[in-house]
Short mmCIF file of C-alpha atoms in Angstrom, two decimals:
data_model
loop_
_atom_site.label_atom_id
_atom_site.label_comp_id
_atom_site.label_asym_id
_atom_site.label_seq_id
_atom_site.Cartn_x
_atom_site.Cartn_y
_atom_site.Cartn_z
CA UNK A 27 8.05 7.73 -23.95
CA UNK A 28 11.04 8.07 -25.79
CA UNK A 29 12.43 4.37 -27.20
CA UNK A 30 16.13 4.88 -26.26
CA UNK A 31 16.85 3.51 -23.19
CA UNK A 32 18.41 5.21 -19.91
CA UNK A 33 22.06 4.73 -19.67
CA UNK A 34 23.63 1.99 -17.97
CA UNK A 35 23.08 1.81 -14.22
CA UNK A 36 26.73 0.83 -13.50
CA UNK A 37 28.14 3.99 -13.96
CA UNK A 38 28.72 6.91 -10.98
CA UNK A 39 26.13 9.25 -12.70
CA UNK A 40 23.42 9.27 -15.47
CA UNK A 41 24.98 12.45 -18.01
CA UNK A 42 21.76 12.84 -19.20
CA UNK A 43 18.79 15.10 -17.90
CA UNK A 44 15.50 12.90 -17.10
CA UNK A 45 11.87 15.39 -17.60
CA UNK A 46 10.60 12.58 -15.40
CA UNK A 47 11.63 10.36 -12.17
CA UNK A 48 9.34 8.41 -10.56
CA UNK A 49 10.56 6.79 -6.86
CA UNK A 50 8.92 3.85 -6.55
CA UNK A 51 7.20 1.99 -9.50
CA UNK A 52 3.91 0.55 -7.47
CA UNK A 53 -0.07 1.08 -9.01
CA UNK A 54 0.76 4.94 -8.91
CA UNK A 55 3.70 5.16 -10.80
CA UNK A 56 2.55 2.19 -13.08
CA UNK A 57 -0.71 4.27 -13.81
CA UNK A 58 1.24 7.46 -14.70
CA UNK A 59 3.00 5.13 -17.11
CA UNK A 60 0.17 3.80 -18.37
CA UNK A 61 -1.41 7.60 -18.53
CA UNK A 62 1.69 8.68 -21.07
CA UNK A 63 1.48 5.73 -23.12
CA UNK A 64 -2.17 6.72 -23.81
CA UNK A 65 -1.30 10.22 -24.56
CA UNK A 66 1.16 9.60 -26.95
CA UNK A 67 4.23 11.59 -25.68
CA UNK A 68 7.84 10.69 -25.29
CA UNK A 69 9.45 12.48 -22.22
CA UNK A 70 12.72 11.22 -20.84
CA UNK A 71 11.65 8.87 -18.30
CA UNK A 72 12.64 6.81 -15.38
CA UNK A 73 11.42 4.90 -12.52
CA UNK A 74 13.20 3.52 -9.81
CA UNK A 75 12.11 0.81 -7.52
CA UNK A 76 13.46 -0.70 -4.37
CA UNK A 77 12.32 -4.40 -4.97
CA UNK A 78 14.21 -6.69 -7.57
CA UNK A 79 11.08 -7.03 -9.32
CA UNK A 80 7.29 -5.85 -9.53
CA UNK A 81 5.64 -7.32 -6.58
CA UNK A 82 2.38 -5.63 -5.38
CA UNK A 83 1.72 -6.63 -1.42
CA UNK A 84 3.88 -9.45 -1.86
CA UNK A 85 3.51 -10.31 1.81
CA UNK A 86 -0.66 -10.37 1.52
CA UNK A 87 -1.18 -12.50 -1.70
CA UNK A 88 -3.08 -14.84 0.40
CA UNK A 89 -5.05 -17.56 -2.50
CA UNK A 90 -8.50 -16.87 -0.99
CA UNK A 91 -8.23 -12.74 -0.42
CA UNK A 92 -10.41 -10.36 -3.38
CA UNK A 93 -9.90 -6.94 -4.21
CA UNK A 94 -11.69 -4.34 -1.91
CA UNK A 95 -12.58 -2.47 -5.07
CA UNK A 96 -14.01 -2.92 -8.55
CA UNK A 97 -12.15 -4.15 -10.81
CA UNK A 98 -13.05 -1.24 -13.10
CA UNK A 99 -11.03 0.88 -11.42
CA UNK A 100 -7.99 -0.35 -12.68
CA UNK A 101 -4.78 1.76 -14.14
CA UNK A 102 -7.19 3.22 -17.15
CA UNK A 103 -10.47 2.06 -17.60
CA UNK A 104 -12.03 5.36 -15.86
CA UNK A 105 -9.33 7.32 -17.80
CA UNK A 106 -9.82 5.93 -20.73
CA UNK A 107 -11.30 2.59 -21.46
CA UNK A 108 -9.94 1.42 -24.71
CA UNK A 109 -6.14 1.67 -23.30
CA UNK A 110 -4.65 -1.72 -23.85
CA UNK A 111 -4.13 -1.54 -20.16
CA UNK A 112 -7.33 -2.38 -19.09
CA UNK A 113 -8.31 -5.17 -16.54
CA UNK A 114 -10.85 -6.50 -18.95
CA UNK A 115 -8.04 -6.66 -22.18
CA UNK A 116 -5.70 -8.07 -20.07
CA UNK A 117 -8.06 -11.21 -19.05
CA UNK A 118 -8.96 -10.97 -23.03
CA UNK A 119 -5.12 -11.20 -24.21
CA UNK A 120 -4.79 -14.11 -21.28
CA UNK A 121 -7.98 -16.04 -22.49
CA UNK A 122 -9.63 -15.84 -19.19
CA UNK A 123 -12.24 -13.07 -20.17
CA UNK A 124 -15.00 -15.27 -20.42
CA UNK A 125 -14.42 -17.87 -17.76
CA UNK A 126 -14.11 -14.30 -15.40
CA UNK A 127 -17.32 -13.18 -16.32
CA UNK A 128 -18.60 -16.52 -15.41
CA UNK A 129 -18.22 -15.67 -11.69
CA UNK A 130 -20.33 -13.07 -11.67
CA UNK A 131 -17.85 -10.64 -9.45
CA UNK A 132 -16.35 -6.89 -9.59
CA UNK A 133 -13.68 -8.22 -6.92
CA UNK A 134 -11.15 -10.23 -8.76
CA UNK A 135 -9.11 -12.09 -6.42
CA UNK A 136 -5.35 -10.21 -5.01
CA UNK A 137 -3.58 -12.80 -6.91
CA UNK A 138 -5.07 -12.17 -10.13
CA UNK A 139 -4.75 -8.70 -9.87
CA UNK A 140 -1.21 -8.95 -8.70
CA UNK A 141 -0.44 -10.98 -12.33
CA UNK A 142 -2.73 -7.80 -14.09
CA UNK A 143 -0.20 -5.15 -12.17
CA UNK A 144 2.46 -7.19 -13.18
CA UNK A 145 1.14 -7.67 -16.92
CA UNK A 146 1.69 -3.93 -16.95
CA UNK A 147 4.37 -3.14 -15.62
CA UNK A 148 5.98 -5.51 -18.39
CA UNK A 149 5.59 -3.30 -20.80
CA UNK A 150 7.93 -0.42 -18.68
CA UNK A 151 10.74 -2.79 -18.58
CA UNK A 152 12.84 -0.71 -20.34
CA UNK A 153 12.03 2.43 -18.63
CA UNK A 154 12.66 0.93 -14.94
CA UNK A 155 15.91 0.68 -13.12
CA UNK A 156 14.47 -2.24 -9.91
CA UNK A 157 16.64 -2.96 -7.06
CA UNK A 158 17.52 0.63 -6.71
CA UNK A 159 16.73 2.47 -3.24
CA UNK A 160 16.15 6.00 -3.38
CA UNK A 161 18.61 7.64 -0.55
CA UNK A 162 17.79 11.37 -1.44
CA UNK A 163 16.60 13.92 -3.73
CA UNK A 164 18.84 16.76 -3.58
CA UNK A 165 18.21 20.53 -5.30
CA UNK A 166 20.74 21.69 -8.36
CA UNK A 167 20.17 25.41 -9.15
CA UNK A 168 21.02 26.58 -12.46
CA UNK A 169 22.94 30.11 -13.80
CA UNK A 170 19.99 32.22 -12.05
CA UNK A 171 20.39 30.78 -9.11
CA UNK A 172 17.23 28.88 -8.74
CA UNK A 173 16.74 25.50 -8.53
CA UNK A 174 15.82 23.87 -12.74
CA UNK A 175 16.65 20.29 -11.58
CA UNK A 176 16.79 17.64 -8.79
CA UNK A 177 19.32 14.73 -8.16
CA UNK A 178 18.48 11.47 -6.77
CA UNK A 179 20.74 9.75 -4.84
CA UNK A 180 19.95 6.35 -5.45
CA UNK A 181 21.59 3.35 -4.32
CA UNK A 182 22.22 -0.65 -5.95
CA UNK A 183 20.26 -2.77 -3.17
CA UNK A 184 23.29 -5.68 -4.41
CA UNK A 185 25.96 -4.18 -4.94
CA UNK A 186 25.76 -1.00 -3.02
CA UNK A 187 26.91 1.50 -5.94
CA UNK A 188 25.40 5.00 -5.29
CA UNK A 189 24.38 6.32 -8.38
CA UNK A 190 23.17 10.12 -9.16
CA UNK A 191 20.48 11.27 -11.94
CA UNK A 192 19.14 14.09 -12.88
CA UNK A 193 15.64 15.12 -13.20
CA UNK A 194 13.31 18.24 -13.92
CA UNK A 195 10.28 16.81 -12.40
CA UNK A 196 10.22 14.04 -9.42
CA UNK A 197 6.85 12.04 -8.43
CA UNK A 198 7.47 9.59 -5.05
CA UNK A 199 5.46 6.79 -4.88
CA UNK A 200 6.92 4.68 -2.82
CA UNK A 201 3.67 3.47 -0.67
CA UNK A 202 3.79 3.19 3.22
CA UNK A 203 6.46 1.18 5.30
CA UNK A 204 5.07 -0.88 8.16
CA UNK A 205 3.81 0.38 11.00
CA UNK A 206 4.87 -1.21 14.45
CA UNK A 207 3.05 -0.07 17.84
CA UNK A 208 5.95 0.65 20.50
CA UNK A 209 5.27 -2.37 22.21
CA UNK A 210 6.07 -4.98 19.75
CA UNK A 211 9.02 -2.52 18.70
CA UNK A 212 12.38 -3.96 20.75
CA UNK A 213 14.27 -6.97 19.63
CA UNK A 214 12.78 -10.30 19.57
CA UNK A 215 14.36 -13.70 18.29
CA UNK A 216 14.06 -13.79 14.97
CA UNK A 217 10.74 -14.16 13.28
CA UNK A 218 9.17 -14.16 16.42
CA UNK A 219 7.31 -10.90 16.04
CA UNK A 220 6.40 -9.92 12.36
CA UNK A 221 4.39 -7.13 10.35
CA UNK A 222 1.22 -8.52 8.43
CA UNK A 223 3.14 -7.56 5.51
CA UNK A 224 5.40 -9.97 5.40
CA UNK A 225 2.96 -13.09 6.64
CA UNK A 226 3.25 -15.03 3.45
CA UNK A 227 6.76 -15.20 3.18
CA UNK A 228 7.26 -15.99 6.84
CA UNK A 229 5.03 -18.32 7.59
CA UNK A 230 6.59 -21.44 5.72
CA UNK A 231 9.37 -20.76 7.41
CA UNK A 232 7.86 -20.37 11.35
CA UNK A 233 5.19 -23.21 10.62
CA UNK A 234 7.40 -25.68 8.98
CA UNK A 235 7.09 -28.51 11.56
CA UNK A 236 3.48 -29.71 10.64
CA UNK A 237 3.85 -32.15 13.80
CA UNK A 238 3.65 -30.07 16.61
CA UNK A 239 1.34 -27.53 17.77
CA UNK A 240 2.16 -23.69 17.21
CA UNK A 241 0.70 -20.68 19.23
CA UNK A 242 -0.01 -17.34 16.71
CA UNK A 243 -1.10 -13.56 18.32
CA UNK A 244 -2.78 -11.44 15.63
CA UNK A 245 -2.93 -7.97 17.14
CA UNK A 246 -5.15 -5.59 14.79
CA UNK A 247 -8.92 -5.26 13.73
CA UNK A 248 -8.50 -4.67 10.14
CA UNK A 249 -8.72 -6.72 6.90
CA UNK A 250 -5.52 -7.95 7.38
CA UNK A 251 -5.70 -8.88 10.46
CA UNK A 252 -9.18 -10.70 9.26
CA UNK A 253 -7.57 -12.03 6.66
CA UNK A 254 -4.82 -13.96 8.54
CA UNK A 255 -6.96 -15.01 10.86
CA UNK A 256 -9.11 -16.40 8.50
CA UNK A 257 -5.96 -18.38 6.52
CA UNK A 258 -4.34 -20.00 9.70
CA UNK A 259 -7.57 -21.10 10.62
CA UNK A 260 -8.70 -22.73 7.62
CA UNK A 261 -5.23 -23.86 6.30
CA UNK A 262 -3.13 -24.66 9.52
CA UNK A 263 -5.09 -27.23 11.98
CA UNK A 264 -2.15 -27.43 14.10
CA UNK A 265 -2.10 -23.67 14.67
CA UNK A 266 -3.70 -21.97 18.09
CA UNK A 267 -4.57 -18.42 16.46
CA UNK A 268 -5.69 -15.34 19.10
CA UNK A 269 -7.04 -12.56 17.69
CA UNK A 270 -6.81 -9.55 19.33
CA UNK A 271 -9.13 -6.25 18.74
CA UNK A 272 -8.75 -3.20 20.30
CA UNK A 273 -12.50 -1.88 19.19
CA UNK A 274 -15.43 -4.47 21.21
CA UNK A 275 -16.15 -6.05 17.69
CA UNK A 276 -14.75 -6.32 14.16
CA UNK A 277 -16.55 -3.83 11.78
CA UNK A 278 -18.17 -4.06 8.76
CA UNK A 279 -16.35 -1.98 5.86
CA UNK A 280 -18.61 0.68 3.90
CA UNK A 281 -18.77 0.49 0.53
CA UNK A 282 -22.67 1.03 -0.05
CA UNK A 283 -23.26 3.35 -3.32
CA UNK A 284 -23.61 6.82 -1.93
CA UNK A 285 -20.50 5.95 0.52
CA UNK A 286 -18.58 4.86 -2.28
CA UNK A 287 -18.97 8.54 -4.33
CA UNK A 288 -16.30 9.62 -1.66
CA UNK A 289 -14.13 8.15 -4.30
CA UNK A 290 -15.47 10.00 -7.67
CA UNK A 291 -12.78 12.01 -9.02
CA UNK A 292 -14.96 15.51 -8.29
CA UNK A 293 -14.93 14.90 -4.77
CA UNK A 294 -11.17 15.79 -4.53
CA UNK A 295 -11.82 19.32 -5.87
CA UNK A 296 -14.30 19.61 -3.14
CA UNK A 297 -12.18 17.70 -0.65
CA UNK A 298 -9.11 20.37 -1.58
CA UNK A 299 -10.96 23.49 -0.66
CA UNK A 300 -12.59 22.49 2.80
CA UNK A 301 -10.54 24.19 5.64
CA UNK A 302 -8.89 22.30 7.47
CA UNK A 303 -10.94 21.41 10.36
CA UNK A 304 -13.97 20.47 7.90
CA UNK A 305 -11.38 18.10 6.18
CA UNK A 306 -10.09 16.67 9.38
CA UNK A 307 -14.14 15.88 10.33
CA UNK A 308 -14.43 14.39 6.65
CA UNK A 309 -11.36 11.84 6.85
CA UNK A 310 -12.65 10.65 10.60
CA UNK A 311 -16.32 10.31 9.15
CA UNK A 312 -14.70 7.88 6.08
CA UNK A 313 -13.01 5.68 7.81
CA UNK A 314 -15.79 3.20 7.99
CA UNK A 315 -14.80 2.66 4.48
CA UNK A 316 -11.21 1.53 4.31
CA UNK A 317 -9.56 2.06 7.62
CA UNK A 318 -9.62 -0.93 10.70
CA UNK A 319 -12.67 -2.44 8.82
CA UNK A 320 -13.35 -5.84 7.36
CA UNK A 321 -15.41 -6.95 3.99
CA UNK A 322 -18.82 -7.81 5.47
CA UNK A 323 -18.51 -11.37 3.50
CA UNK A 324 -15.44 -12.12 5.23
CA UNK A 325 -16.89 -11.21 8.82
CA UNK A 326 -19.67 -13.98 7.47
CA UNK A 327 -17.20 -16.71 6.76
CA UNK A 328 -15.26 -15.87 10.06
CA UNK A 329 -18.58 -15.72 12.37
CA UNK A 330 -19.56 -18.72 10.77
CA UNK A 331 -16.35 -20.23 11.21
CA UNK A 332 -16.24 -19.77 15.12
CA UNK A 333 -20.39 -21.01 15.58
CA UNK A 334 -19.02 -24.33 13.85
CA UNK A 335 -16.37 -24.48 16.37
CA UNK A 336 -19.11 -23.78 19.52
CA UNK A 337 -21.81 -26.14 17.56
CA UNK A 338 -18.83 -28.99 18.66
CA UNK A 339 -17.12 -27.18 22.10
CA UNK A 340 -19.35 -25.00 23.79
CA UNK A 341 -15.80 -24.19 26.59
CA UNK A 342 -14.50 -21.69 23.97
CA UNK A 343 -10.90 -22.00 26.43
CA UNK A 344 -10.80 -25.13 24.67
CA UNK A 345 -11.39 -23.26 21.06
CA UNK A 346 -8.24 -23.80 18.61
CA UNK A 347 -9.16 -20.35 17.35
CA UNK A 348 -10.50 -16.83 19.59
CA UNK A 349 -11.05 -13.61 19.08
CA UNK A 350 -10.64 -11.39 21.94
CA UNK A 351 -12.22 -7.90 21.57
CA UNK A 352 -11.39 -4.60 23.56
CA UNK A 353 -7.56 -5.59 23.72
CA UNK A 354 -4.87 -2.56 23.78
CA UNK A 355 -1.32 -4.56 23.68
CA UNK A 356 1.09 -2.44 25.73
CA UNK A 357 3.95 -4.67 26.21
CA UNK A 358 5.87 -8.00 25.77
CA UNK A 359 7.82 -10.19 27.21
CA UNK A 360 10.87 -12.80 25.37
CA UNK A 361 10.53 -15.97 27.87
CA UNK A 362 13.23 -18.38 28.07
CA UNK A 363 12.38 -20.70 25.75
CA UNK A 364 11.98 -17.75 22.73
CA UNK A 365 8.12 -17.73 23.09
CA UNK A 366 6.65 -14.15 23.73
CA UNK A 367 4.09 -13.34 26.22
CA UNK A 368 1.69 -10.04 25.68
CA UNK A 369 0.48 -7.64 28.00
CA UNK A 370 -2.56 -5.85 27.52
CA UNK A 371 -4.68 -2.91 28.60
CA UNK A 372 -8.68 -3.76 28.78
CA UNK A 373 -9.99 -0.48 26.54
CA UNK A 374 -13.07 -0.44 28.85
CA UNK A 375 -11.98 -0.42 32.69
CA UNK A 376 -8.24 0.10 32.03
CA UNK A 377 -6.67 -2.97 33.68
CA UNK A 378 -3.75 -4.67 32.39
CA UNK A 379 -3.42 -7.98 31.81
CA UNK A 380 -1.03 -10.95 30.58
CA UNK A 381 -2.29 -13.16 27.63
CA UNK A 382 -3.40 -16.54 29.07
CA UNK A 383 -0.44 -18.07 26.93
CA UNK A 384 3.01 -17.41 25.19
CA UNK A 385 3.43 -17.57 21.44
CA UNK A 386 5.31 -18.48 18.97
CA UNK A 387 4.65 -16.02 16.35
CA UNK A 388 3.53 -12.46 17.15
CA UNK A 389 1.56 -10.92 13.77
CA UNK A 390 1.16 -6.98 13.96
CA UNK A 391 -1.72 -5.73 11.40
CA UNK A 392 -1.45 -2.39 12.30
CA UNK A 393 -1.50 -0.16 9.22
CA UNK A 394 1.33 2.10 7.54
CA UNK A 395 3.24 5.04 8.03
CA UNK A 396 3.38 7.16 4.55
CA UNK A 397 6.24 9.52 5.53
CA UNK A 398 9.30 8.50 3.42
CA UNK A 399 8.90 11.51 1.49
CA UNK A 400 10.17 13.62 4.63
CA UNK A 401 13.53 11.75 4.61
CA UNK A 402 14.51 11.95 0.97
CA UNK A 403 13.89 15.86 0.93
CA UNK A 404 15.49 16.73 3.88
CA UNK A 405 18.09 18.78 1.69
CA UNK A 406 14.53 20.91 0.48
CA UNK A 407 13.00 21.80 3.48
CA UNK A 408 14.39 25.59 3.24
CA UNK A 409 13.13 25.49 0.06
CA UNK A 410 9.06 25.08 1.23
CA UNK A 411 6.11 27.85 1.19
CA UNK A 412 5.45 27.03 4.77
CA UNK A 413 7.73 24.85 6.20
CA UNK A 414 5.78 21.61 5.59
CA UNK A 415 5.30 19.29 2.98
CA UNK A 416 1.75 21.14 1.38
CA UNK A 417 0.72 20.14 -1.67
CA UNK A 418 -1.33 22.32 -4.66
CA UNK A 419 -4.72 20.29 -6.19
CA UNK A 420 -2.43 18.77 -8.47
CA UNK A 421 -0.26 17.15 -5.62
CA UNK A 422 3.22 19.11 -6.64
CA UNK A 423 5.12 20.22 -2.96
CA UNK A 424 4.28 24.09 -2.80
CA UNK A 425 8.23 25.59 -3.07
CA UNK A 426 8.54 28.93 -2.86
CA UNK A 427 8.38 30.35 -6.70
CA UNK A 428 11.77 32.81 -6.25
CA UNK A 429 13.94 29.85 -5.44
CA UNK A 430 12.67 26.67 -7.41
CA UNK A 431 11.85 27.49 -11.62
CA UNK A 432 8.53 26.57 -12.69
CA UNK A 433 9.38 24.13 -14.84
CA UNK A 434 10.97 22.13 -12.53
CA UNK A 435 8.71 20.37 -9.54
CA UNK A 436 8.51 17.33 -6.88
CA UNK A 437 5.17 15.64 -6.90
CA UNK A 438 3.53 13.41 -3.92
CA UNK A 439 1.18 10.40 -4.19
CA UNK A 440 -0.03 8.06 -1.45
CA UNK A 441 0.46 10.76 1.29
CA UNK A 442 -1.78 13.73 0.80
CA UNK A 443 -4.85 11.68 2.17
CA UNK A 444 -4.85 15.10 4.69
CA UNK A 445 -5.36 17.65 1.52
CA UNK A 446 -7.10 15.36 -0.83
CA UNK A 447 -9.16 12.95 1.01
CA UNK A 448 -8.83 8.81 1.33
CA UNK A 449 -9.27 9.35 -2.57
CA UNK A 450 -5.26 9.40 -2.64
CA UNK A 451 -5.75 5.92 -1.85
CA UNK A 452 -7.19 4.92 -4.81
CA UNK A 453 -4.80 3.60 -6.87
CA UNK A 454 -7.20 2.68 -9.22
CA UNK A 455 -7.54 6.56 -10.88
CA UNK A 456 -5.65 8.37 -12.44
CA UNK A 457 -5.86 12.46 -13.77
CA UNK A 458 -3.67 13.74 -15.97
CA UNK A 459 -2.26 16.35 -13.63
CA UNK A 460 1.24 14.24 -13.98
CA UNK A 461 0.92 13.93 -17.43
CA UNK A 462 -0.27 17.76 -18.74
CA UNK A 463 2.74 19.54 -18.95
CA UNK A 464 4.39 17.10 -21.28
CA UNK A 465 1.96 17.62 -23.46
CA UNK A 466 2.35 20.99 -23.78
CA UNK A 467 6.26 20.81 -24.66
#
């Protein structure tokens, strides 16, 4: 990366021309910085992020909650393990290298990993432009008419000051926004209904009166809904928690050996060239492994959890914390005194039911939606091969080659799991298809 730093964000427009923008700076556009540190070359780059600073999950840093993967798959270690951006050099250069082998793990805990994504993204500083929403990314075509750069509309999240740059090659990043079923959608009072996302920074807040009881709804099977439920019931006694599953049991994640070489960087070549049917058959048969799942050690703690509270009540309606499987929610209700009451479809016979009591904090842990991209190109979508967002192997949108220049190109990450498999996932990897052509300028 080039030393000189981008011009000053105050102005209307940055004169000069970027080789590089990345929207968002999460894991994947920290590990592409990482990847051209390694390599040595100094493009013009920039990265613009929507949050004032480097936050990973913010919402889900819960104290007790590990990684789901190895810590070896970090931002460079499979890459290249003598980067300085390493998991393992970064508990060496904060003296906790040895006291982490000590516990005798590959899952460091979300915290800790947080403070290692942070760690690295310190060293970007420079290069990053955070509080800055990304509004658009608009074509420019040159003297031949076709397109040789983008511009990004981006806009100050404080101040509101639109500000335009210019870039020859694009990557978003920007992860998935939260994704609300339709019937926790309309407007509730405030806080009263709340993505999983955003649990750890509302809670204080909706919990605050440690002398009276409090009613919580989690609706989701996943590990965040696990998660949760696990953390209210071990660290609020005055909290009723409900935990509602639309599958007849929580399931075990799969992350057994052969399972987990879904996730070796070959398998996205193969992954890439299945048609499309034998790749829709592939992402349904992986699920087990990321998707509505739990950690099997958490489901141990939890089951053990709920025998301790029938070894002392055998009337589980008197239990301070359920879990209530084959439960669709299909609507709620705001009551008079701001409480919300659910409605919900049995997934076995049909029938719809009312929750036996209102709450006072809904929690939806229902997954992502990973289509921002769609938004910010709008101005590109006469531009496309076929009309939708396809990617090549390498994850660059497919333009068509008469009307966009080669050397100028709009990369995807986090929402090609469709093309490439629930390796796009991964944060942990990284290839160098971002980082190739600069090394051949």
């Amino acid at each position: 990366m080039s030393d000189s730093n981008p011009h000053n964000m105050n102005g209307n427009s940055f004169g000069e021309l970027y080789d590089l923008v990345c929207v968002g700076f999460g894991p994947a556009s920290l590990a592409i910085a990482v990847a051209i540190h390694d390599q040595g070359i100094s493009p013009r780059v920039l990265y613009l992020e929507r949050q004032h600073e480097f936050r990973w999950h913010g919402g889900m840093l819960l104290p007790d909650a590990r990684m789901q993967i190895s810590f070896l798959k970090d931002l460079a270690t499979l890459r290249n393990p003598r980067s300085q951006f390493t998991f393992l050099n970064y508990l060496h250069s904060n003296n906790r290298l040895v006291a982490f082998t000590n516990l005798s793990t590959f899952l460091p805990f979300r915290e800790e990993y947080n403070a290692y994504l942070t760690w690295c993204a310190s060293h970007f500083d420079r290069y990053v432009r955070y509080g800055q929403e990304t509004i658009s990314i608009d074509p420019h075509n040159g003297p031949n008419g076709k397109v040789e750069s983008w511009q990004i509309l981006s806009r100050d999240a404080t101040t509101r000051e639109i500000t335009i740059i210019k870039a020859r090659h694009v990557v978003i990043a920007v992860g998935g926004s939260p994704k609300m079923p339709p019937s926790l959608s309309s407007p509730t009072p405030e806080g009263a209904i709340i993505h999983s996302s955003s649990y750890v920074t509302t809670i204080p807040k909706v919990l605050a009166d440690k002398n009276c009881n409090h009613r919580v709804a989690i609706v989701g099977g996943g590990q965040s809904a696990a998660e949760i439920f696990n953390n209210l019931q071990q660290n609020f006694e005055n909290v009723f928690v409900t935990l509602y599953v639309g599958d007849s049991a929580l399931r075990p994640s799969d992350d057994s050996p052969f399972v987990n070489e879904i996730f070796d960087p070959d398998r996205v070549d193969d992954f890439y060239t299945l048609p499309v049917e034998a790749q829709k058959d592939t992402l349904q048969r992986n699920r087990a492994t990321n998707y509505g799942v739990v950690r099997p050690e958490l489901l141990d703690r939890l089951y053990e959890s709920m025998y301790h509270q029938r070894l002392h009540e055998p009337d589980e309606t008197k239990w301070r914390c359920k879990i209530v499987p084959r439960r669709e929610i299909v609507s709620h209700q705001k009551r008079a005194d701001g409480t919300i009451s659910l409605q919900f479809r049995n997934t076995i016979d049909g029938q719809v039911s009312s929750s036996e009591s209102a709450f006072d904090l809904v929690i939806a842990a229902t997954g992502y939606v990973r289509d921002a991209h769609k938004s910010m190109l709008e101005s590109t979508k006469h531009l496309l091969m076929t009309g939708q967002y396809d990617v090549t192997r390498d994850y660059r949108i497919r333009y068509r080659a008469d009307s966009v220049s080669a050397n100028c190109g709009i990369w995807l990450q986090g929402c090609c799991q469709d093309s490439h498999g629930v390796r796009t996932e991964d944060f942990a990897f990284l290839r160098d298809e971002f980082t190739d052509f600069y090394s051949a300028q």
